[in-house]
PDB file of C-alpha atoms in Angstrom:
ATOM      1  CA  MET A   1      18.546  19.709   0.133  1.00 56.00           C
ATOM      2  CA  PRO A   2      17.395  21.594  -3.012  1.00 64.00           C
ATOM      3  CA  GLN A   3      15.223  24.655  -2.581  1.00 77.00           C
ATOM      4  CA  LEU A   4      11.659  23.398  -2.310  1.00 89.00           C
ATOM      5  CA  ILE A   5       8.252  24.957  -2.237  1.00 95.00           C
ATOM      6  CA  TRP A   6       7.257  25.275   1.417  1.00 97.00           C
ATOM      7  CA  LEU A   7       3.669  24.415   2.319  1.00 98.00           C
ATOM      8  CA  GLU A   8       2.261  26.311   5.279  1.00 96.00           C
ATOM      9  CA  PRO A   9       0.524  23.910   7.686  1.00 95.00           C
ATOM     10  CA  ASP A  10      -1.984  26.503   8.893  1.00 93.00           C
ATOM     11  CA  GLN A  11      -3.289  27.148   5.359  1.00 94.00           C
ATOM     12  CA  PRO A  12      -5.855  25.078   3.437  1.00 95.00           C
ATOM     13  CA  PRO A  13      -4.094  22.085   1.840  1.00 97.00           C
ATOM     14  CA  GLU A  14      -2.706  22.699  -1.630  1.00 97.00           C
ATOM     15  CA  PHE A  15       0.178  21.200  -3.595  1.00 98.00           C
ATOM     16  CA  PRO A  16       2.277  22.318  -6.565  1.00 97.00           C
ATOM     17  CA  PRO A  17       1.585  20.593  -9.895  1.00 97.00           C
ATOM     18  CA  THR A  18       3.280  17.215 -10.002  1.00 97.00           C
ATOM     19  CA  TRP A  19       5.252  18.103 -13.139  1.00 96.00           C
ATOM     20  CA  ALA A  20       7.269  20.431 -10.876  1.00 96.00           C
ATOM     21  CA  ALA A  21       8.720  17.449  -8.953  1.00 97.00           C
ATOM     22  CA  LEU A  22      12.501  17.136  -9.029  1.00 96.00           C
ATOM     23  CA  ASP A  23      14.327  14.586 -11.154  1.00 95.00           C
ATOM     24  CA  HIS A  24      17.031  14.221  -8.482  1.00 94.00           C
ATOM     25  CA  PRO A  25      15.935  12.933  -6.061  1.00 95.00           C
ATOM     26  CA  ASN A  26      13.236  11.493  -8.252  1.00 97.00           C
ATOM     27  CA  GLY A  27       9.827  12.887  -7.410  1.00 97.00           C
ATOM     28  CA  LEU A  28      10.569  15.243  -4.518  1.00 98.00           C
ATOM     29  CA  LEU A  29       7.850  17.876  -4.839  1.00 98.00           C
ATOM     30  CA  ALA A  30       7.459  19.994  -1.695  1.00 98.00           C
ATOM     31  CA  ALA A  31       8.065  20.243   2.047  1.00 97.00           C
ATOM     32  CA  GLY A  32       5.947  21.292   4.995  1.00 97.00           C
ATOM     33  CA  GLY A  33       2.203  21.088   5.265  1.00 98.00           C
ATOM     34  CA  ASP A  34       0.541  18.728   7.690  1.00 98.00           C
ATOM     35  CA  LEU A  35      -0.412  15.062   8.147  1.00 97.00           C
ATOM     36  CA  THR A  36      -4.083  15.695   8.919  1.00 97.00           C
ATOM     37  CA  PRO A  37      -6.712  13.841   6.848  1.00 97.00           C
ATOM     38  CA  PRO A  38      -7.455  16.804   4.523  1.00 97.00           C
ATOM     39  CA  TRP A  39      -3.771  17.082   3.582  1.00 98.00           C
ATOM     40  CA  LEU A  40      -3.244  13.347   3.174  1.00 98.00           C
ATOM     41  CA  LEU A  41      -6.421  12.647   1.209  1.00 98.00           C
ATOM     42  CA  LEU A  42      -5.767  15.517  -1.206  1.00 98.00           C
ATOM     43  CA  ALA A  43      -2.190  14.333  -1.643  1.00 98.00           C
ATOM     44  CA  TYR A  44      -3.095  10.739  -2.451  1.00 98.00           C
ATOM     45  CA  GLN A  45      -5.893  11.774  -4.751  1.00 97.00           C
ATOM     46  CA  ARG A  46      -3.300  13.739  -6.761  1.00 97.00           C
ATOM     47  CA  GLY A  47      -0.735  10.933  -6.738  1.00 98.00           C
ATOM     48  CA  ILE A  48       1.441  12.472  -4.002  1.00 98.00           C
ATOM     49  CA  PHE A  49       2.582  10.774  -0.795  1.00 98.00           C
ATOM     50  CA  PRO A  50       4.612  11.749   2.304  1.00 97.00           C
ATOM     51  CA  TRP A  51       7.990  10.133   2.967  1.00 96.00           C
ATOM     52  CA  PHE A  52      10.581  11.497   5.373  1.00 95.00           C
ATOM     53  CA  ASN A  53      12.812  10.540   8.259  1.00 91.00           C
ATOM     54  CA  GLU A  54      12.642  11.492  11.910  1.00 89.00           C
ATOM     55  CA  GLY A  55      13.897  15.050  12.386  1.00 89.00           C
ATOM     56  CA  GLU A  56      13.139  16.125   8.809  1.00 93.00           C
ATOM     57  CA  PRO A  57      10.231  18.307   7.685  1.00 95.00           C
ATOM     58  CA  ILE A  58       7.343  16.515   5.981  1.00 97.00           C
ATOM     59  CA  LEU A  59       8.497  15.740   2.424  1.00 97.00           C
ATOM     60  CA  TRP A  60       5.997  15.112  -0.380  1.00 98.00           C
ATOM     61  CA  TRP A  61       6.790  12.938  -3.413  1.00 98.00           C
ATOM     62  CA  SER A  62       5.450  12.204  -6.882  1.00 98.00           C
ATOM     63  CA  PRO A  63       8.057   9.985  -8.593  1.00 98.00           C
ATOM     64  CA  SER A  64       8.047   9.067 -12.254  1.00 98.00           C
ATOM     65  CA  PRO A  65       7.973   6.290 -13.249  1.00 98.00           C
ATOM     66  CA  ARG A  66       5.533   4.955 -10.673  1.00 98.00           C
ATOM     67  CA  MET A  67       5.282   1.322  -9.654  1.00 98.00           C
ATOM     68  CA  ILE A  68       1.824  -0.224  -9.671  1.00 98.00           C
ATOM     69  CA  LEU A  69       0.203  -3.638  -9.477  1.00 98.00           C
ATOM     70  CA  GLU A  70      -2.723  -4.339 -11.756  1.00 98.00           C
ATOM     71  CA  PRO A  71      -5.856  -5.679 -10.011  1.00 98.00           C
ATOM     72  CA  GLY A  72      -5.621  -9.462  -9.977  1.00 97.00           C
ATOM     73  CA  GLY A  73      -2.168  -9.234 -11.497  1.00 97.00           C
ATOM     74  CA  MET A  74      -0.017 -10.589  -8.691  1.00 98.00           C
ATOM     75  CA  HIS A  75       2.189 -13.471  -9.758  1.00 97.00           C
ATOM     76  CA  VAL A  76       1.577 -16.554  -7.605  1.00 97.00           C
ATOM     77  CA  SER A  77       4.577 -18.870  -7.527  1.00 97.00           C
ATOM     78  CA  ARG A  78       4.449 -22.622  -7.083  1.00 96.00           C
ATOM     79  CA  SER A  79       6.453 -22.264  -3.869  1.00 96.00           C
ATOM     80  CA  LEU A  80       3.880 -19.866  -2.392  1.00 97.00           C
ATOM     81  CA  LYS A  81       1.106 -22.329  -3.190  1.00 97.00           C
ATOM     82  CA  LYS A  82       3.053 -25.118  -1.497  1.00 96.00           C
ATOM     83  CA  THR A  83       3.704 -22.964   1.548  1.00 95.00           C
ATOM     84  CA  TYR A  84      -0.009 -22.156   1.808  1.00 96.00           C
ATOM     85  CA  ARG A  85      -1.013 -25.813   1.570  1.00 95.00           C
ATOM     86  CA  ARG A  86       1.565 -27.038   4.082  1.00 95.00           C
ATOM     87  CA  HIS A  87       1.094 -24.184   6.543  1.00 94.00           C
ATOM     88  CA  PRO A  88      -2.490 -22.911   6.206  1.00 93.00           C
ATOM     89  CA  VAL A  89      -3.139 -19.322   7.206  1.00 97.00           C
ATOM     90  CA  THR A  90      -6.189 -17.106   7.371  1.00 98.00           C
ATOM     91  CA  VAL A  91      -6.570 -13.534   6.205  1.00 98.00           C
ATOM     92  CA  SER A  92      -8.475 -10.750   7.917  1.00 98.00           C
ATOM     93  CA  LEU A  93      -9.241  -7.148   7.100  1.00 97.00           C
ATOM     94  CA  ASN A  94      -8.990  -4.277   9.601  1.00 97.00           C
ATOM     95  CA  ARG A  95      -8.794  -6.663  12.545  1.00 97.00           C
ATOM     96  CA  ALA A  96      -5.425  -5.447  13.885  1.00 98.00           C
ATOM     97  CA  PHE A  97      -4.461  -2.200  12.171  1.00 98.00           C
ATOM     98  CA  SER A  98      -2.327  -0.971  15.087  1.00 98.00           C
ATOM     99  CA  ASP A  99      -0.423  -4.268  15.251  1.00 98.00           C
ATOM    100  CA  VAL A 100       0.250  -4.182  11.518  1.00 98.00           C
ATOM    101  CA  ILE A 101       1.578  -0.640  11.456  1.00 97.00           C
ATOM    102  CA  GLN A 102       3.705  -1.395  14.525  1.00 97.00           C
ATOM    103  CA  ALA A 103       5.196  -4.429  12.774  1.00 97.00           C
ATOM    104  CA  CYS A 104       5.890  -2.327   9.671  1.00 96.00           C
ATOM    105  CA  GLN A 105       7.501   0.305  11.895  1.00 93.00           C
ATOM    106  CA  GLU A 106      10.036  -2.124  13.366  1.00 89.00           C
ATOM    107  CA  PRO A 107      13.529  -1.756  11.817  1.00 77.00           C
ATOM    108  CA  ARG A 108      14.379  -4.395   9.226  1.00 68.00           C
ATOM    109  CA  GLU A 109      17.612  -6.350   9.186  1.00 63.00           C
ATOM    110  CA  GLY A 110      20.370  -4.186   7.707  1.00 54.00           C
ATOM    111  CA  GLN A 111      18.363  -0.962   8.118  1.00 54.00           C
ATOM    112  CA  PRO A 112      19.304   1.586  10.797  1.00 49.00           C
ATOM    113  CA  GLY A 113      15.763   2.854  11.331  1.00 51.00           C
ATOM    114  CA  THR A 114      12.339   3.348   9.832  1.00 68.00           C
ATOM    115  CA  TRP A 115      10.570   6.068   7.884  1.00 81.00           C
ATOM    116  CA  ILE A 116       7.346   5.393   9.810  1.00 92.00           C
ATOM    117  CA  THR A 117       7.763   8.069  12.461  1.00 92.00           C
ATOM    118  CA  GLU A 118       5.424   8.415  15.423  1.00 93.00           C
ATOM    119  CA  ASP A 119       3.717  11.358  13.667  1.00 94.00           C
ATOM    120  CA  MET A 120       3.189   9.215  10.569  1.00 96.00           C
ATOM    121  CA  ARG A 121       1.839   6.368  12.648  1.00 96.00           C
ATOM    122  CA  ASP A 122      -0.601   8.657  14.448  1.00 97.00           C
ATOM    123  CA  ALA A 123      -1.746  10.126  11.115  1.00 97.00           C
ATOM    124  CA  TYR A 124      -2.531   6.722   9.576  1.00 98.00           C
ATOM    125  CA  GLU A 125      -4.174   5.499  12.760  1.00 98.00           C
ATOM    126  CA  HIS A 126      -6.487   8.512  12.437  1.00 97.00           C
ATOM    127  CA  LEU A 127      -7.179   7.681   8.785  1.00 98.00           C
ATOM    128  CA  HIS A 128      -8.012   4.126   9.817  1.00 98.00           C
ATOM    129  CA  GLN A 129     -10.436   5.297  12.491  1.00 97.00           C
ATOM    130  CA  THR A 130     -12.225   7.459   9.906  1.00 96.00           C
ATOM    131  CA  GLY A 131     -12.487   4.657   7.311  1.00 97.00           C
ATOM    132  CA  TRP A 132      -9.735   5.617   4.867  1.00 98.00           C
ATOM    133  CA  ALA A 133      -6.810   3.417   5.901  1.00 98.00           C
ATOM    134  CA  HIS A 134      -7.028  -0.376   5.889  1.00 98.00           C
ATOM    135  CA  SER A 135      -4.921  -3.276   7.060  1.00 98.00           C
ATOM    136  CA  VAL A 136      -4.741  -6.843   5.827  1.00 98.00           C
ATOM    137  CA  GLU A 137      -3.565  -9.377   8.394  1.00 98.00           C
ATOM    138  CA  VAL A 138      -2.253 -12.904   7.827  1.00 98.00           C
ATOM    139  CA  TRP A 139      -2.676 -15.292  10.764  1.00 98.00           C
ATOM    140  CA  SER A 140      -1.315 -18.678  11.703  1.00 97.00           C
ATOM    141  CA  GLY A 141      -3.751 -19.550  14.438  1.00 96.00           C
ATOM    142  CA  ASP A 142      -3.609 -16.542  16.767  1.00 96.00           C
ATOM    143  CA  GLU A 143      -0.134 -15.470  15.593  1.00 98.00           C
ATOM    144  CA  LEU A 144       0.180 -12.487  13.247  1.00 98.00           C
ATOM    145  CA  VAL A 145       2.689 -13.655  10.617  1.00 98.00           C
ATOM    146  CA  GLY A 146       2.319 -11.003   7.922  1.00 98.00           C
ATOM    147  CA  GLY A 147       0.347  -8.029   6.754  1.00 98.00           C
ATOM    148  CA  LEU A 148       0.208  -4.667   5.070  1.00 98.00           C
ATOM    149  CA  TYR A 149      -1.622  -1.369   5.311  1.00 98.00           C
ATOM    150  CA  GLY A 150      -2.607   1.359   2.886  1.00 98.00           C
ATOM    151  CA  ILE A 151      -5.159   3.962   1.897  1.00 98.00           C
ATOM    152  CA  GLY A 152      -8.297   3.355  -0.174  1.00 98.00           C
ATOM    153  CA  ILE A 153      -9.848   6.213  -2.156  1.00 97.00           C
ATOM    154  CA  ASP A 154     -12.582   5.633  -4.723  1.00 95.00           C
ATOM    155  CA  ARG A 155     -11.188   2.743  -6.816  1.00 95.00           C
ATOM    156  CA  VAL A 156      -7.484   2.961  -5.940  1.00 98.00           C
ATOM    157  CA  PHE A 157      -5.590   1.239  -3.143  1.00 98.00           C
ATOM    158  CA  TYR A 158      -2.368   3.005  -2.148  1.00 98.00           C
ATOM    159  CA  GLY A 159      -0.043   0.508  -0.517  1.00 97.00           C
ATOM    160  CA  GLU A 160       2.155   1.952   2.210  1.00 97.00           C
ATOM    161  CA  SER A 161       4.148  -0.817   3.894  1.00 96.00           C
ATOM    162  CA  MET A 162       4.102  -4.554   4.509  1.00 96.00           C
ATOM    163  CA  PHE A 163       5.898  -7.033   6.749  1.00 96.00           C
ATOM    164  CA  SER A 164       6.439 -10.747   7.103  1.00 96.00           C
ATOM    165  CA  ARG A 165       7.348 -12.852  10.123  1.00 96.00           C
ATOM    166  CA  ARG A 166       7.015 -16.152   8.280  1.00 95.00           C
ATOM    167  CA  THR A 167       7.728 -17.203   4.718  1.00 94.00           C
ATOM    168  CA  GLY A 168       5.041 -15.873   2.398  1.00 96.00           C
ATOM    169  CA  GLY A 169       3.288 -13.725   5.010  1.00 97.00           C
ATOM    170  CA  SER A 170       3.528 -10.400   3.194  1.00 97.00           C
ATOM    171  CA  LYS A 171       2.977 -12.044  -0.197  1.00 98.00           C
ATOM    172  CA  ILE A 172      -0.344 -13.493   0.911  1.00 98.00           C
ATOM    173  CA  ALA A 173      -1.375 -10.100   2.280  1.00 98.00           C
ATOM    174  CA  LEU A 174      -0.569  -8.485  -1.062  1.00 98.00           C
ATOM    175  CA  LEU A 175      -2.406 -11.256  -2.901  1.00 98.00           C
ATOM    176  CA  ALA A 176      -5.475 -10.505  -0.786  1.00 98.00           C
ATOM    177  CA  VAL A 177      -5.356  -6.859  -1.869  1.00 98.00           C
ATOM    178  CA  SER A 178      -4.775  -7.864  -5.495  1.00 98.00           C
ATOM    179  CA  GLU A 179      -7.841 -10.114  -5.471  1.00 98.00           C
ATOM    180  CA  TRP A 180      -9.892  -7.528  -3.587  1.00 98.00           C
ATOM    181  CA  ALA A 181      -8.982  -5.027  -6.296  1.00 97.00           C
ATOM    182  CA  ARG A 182      -9.868  -7.461  -9.091  1.00 97.00           C
ATOM    183  CA  ASN A 183     -13.225  -8.471  -7.653  1.00 97.00           C
ATOM    184  CA  ARG A 184     -14.278  -4.911  -6.799  1.00 95.00           C
ATOM    185  CA  GLY A 185     -13.274  -3.285 -10.100  1.00 95.00           C
ATOM    186  CA  MET A 186     -10.448  -1.098  -8.825  1.00 96.00           C
ATOM    187  CA  THR A 187      -8.202   0.667 -11.312  1.00 96.00           C
ATOM    188  CA  MET A 188      -4.820  -0.106  -9.687  1.00 98.00           C
ATOM    189  CA  ILE A 189      -2.746  -0.735  -6.576  1.00 98.00           C
ATOM    190  CA  ASP A 190      -0.123   1.952  -6.060  1.00 98.00           C
ATOM    191  CA  CYS A 191       3.262   0.540  -4.982  1.00 98.00           C
ATOM    192  CA  GLN A 192       5.016   3.929  -5.156  1.00 97.00           C
ATOM    193  CA  VAL A 193       8.617   3.152  -6.157  1.00 96.00           C
ATOM    194  CA  TYR A 194      10.404   0.262  -7.848  1.00 96.00           C
ATOM    195  CA  ASN A 195      11.962  -2.593  -5.974  1.00 94.00           C
ATOM    196  CA  ASP A 196      13.003  -6.039  -7.162  1.00 96.00           C
ATOM    197  CA  HIS A 197      10.709  -7.874  -4.749  1.00 95.00           C
ATOM    198  CA  LEU A 198       7.554  -6.157  -6.013  1.00 97.00           C
ATOM    199  CA  SER A 199       8.693  -6.621  -9.600  1.00 97.00           C
ATOM    200  CA  SER A 200       9.024 -10.373  -9.012  1.00 97.00           C
ATOM    201  CA  LEU A 201       5.406 -10.378  -7.786  1.00 97.00           C
ATOM    202  CA  GLY A 202       4.071  -8.787 -10.949  1.00 98.00           C
ATOM    203  CA  ALA A 203       4.231  -5.056 -10.265  1.00 98.00           C
ATOM    204  CA  HIS A 204       5.476  -2.819 -13.069  1.00 98.00           C
ATOM    205  CA  GLU A 205       6.312   0.814 -13.752  1.00 98.00           C
ATOM    206  CA  ILE A 206       4.292   3.390 -15.672  1.00 98.00           C
ATOM    207  CA  ASP A 207       5.018   7.049 -16.297  1.00 97.00           C
ATOM    208  CA  ARG A 208       3.420   9.814 -14.267  1.00 97.00           C
ATOM    209  CA  ARG A 209       0.945  10.821 -16.972  1.00 97.00           C
ATOM    210  CA  ARG A 210      -0.498   7.306 -17.279  1.00 97.00           C
ATOM    211  CA  PHE A 211      -0.523   6.920 -13.510  1.00 98.00           C
ATOM    212  CA  GLU A 212      -2.462  10.150 -12.998  1.00 98.00           C
ATOM    213  CA  GLN A 213      -5.040   9.097 -15.593  1.00 97.00           C
ATOM    214  CA  ARG A 214      -6.034   6.277 -13.219  1.00 96.00           C
ATOM    215  CA  LEU A 215      -6.276   8.389 -10.067  1.00 97.00           C
ATOM    216  CA  PRO A 216      -9.568   8.760  -8.167  1.00 94.00           C
ATOM    217  CA  ARG A 217     -12.124  11.151  -9.548  1.00 90.00           C
ATOM    218  CA  GLU A 218     -14.108  11.214  -6.314  1.00 92.00           C
ATOM    219  CA  THR A 219     -13.032  11.600  -2.712  1.00 93.00           C
ATOM    220  CA  ALA A 220     -14.890   8.579  -1.404  1.00 95.00           C
ATOM    221  CA  PRO A 221     -13.681   5.746   0.846  1.00 95.00           C
ATOM    222  CA  ILE A 222     -13.150   2.383  -0.751  1.00 94.00           C
ATOM    223  CA  GLN A 223     -15.614  -0.301   0.338  1.00 90.00           C
ATOM    224  CA  PRO A 224     -13.834  -3.312   1.867  1.00 93.00           C
ATOM    225  CA  PRO A 225     -15.211  -6.862   1.650  1.00 95.00           C
ATOM    226  CA  ASP A 226     -15.693  -9.027   4.714  1.00 94.00           C
ATOM    227  CA  SER A 227     -12.841 -11.295   5.743  1.00 94.00           C
ATOM    228  CA  GLN A 228     -14.649 -14.500   4.794  1.00 96.00           C
ATOM    229  CA  LEU A 229     -14.934 -13.354   1.191  1.00 97.00           C
ATOM    230  CA  LEU A 230     -11.321 -12.182   1.182  1.00 97.00           C
ATOM    231  CA  ASN A 231     -10.180 -15.613   2.367  1.00 97.00           C
ATOM    232  CA  GLU A 232     -12.173 -17.301  -0.366  1.00 97.00           C
ATOM    233  CA  TRP A 233     -10.555 -15.129  -3.050  1.00 97.00           C
ATOM    234  CA  VAL A 234      -7.108 -15.947  -1.688  1.00 98.00           C
ATOM    235  CA  ARG A 235      -7.861 -19.659  -1.495  1.00 97.00           C
ATOM    236  CA  GLN A 236      -9.039 -19.677  -5.120  1.00 96.00           C
ATOM    237  CA  ARG A 237      -5.608 -18.429  -6.192  1.00 97.00           C
ATOM    238  CA  LEU A 238      -3.461 -20.483  -3.828  1.00 97.00           C
ATOM    239  CA  ASP A 239      -5.351 -23.775  -3.562  1.00 93.00           C
ATOM    240  CA  PRO A 240      -7.987 -23.944  -6.276  1.00 88.00           C
ATOM    241  CA  PRO A 241     -10.193 -27.035  -6.268  1.00 76.00           C
ATOM    242  CA  VAL A 242      -9.187 -28.644  -9.576  1.00 64.00           C
ATOM    243  CA  GLU A 243     -10.516 -32.180  -9.799  1.00 56.00           C
ATOM    244  CA  GLY A 244      -8.023 -34.759 -10.970  1.00 52.00           C
ATOM    245  CA  HIS A 245      -5.031 -32.392 -10.821  1.00 48.00           C
ATOM    246  CA  HIS A 246      -2.119 -32.889  -8.426  1.00 48.00           C
ATOM    247  CA  GLU A 247       0.710 -30.406  -8.493  1.00 45.00           C
ATOM    248  CA  LYS A 248       4.195 -31.884  -8.061  1.00 40.00           C
TER     249      LYS A 248
END
């Protein structure tokens, strides 16, 4: 590992300037510190996030380019609309945060483990209890079939992880956040780093300077809507009532 700036956990939280992040690996900025709310909230507000494996020190990242989703900008495919119509689901907000993060923590097929360590899970559970971290759940009856969780500060939602147990589960959860962001005037949804799946859903990359121009100016929790309103926003995108129109 390259020589990194070490952050003392027993000191007030502070981070190096993000321009000091390494190019290889892209965005690695510092190590150490803590996962308490003051450290995490300051990090996110400056466009920095923790990402490390079990047995490693806490590693802090600020990659460039950064992947984001514009509010209301998620691409809705015809197949997702058909799935929603044939297998109706409901969306909730903050109903089952612990279940969502547990599902995200479970190893995926082809992956040896997970970056969501027990310390990370405890840290985000604490943020949820204090109003900073939120979960979106997708339900088929009483079965949790998809969801995601992230952090909300001022007018930015920082997505952390999502999962799906049924076709379209995570996509509908992300659509709920996208529509929440659009209807509440957020500036962006942070998706952290590029992957093909997010790109296919409408996310795109911007450089660090442009990303940081959109970061929160106030340390204030985001205000979530109620689940009924969230469901209505999702339904308007997936099954809009258009008289006289029948999609093939």
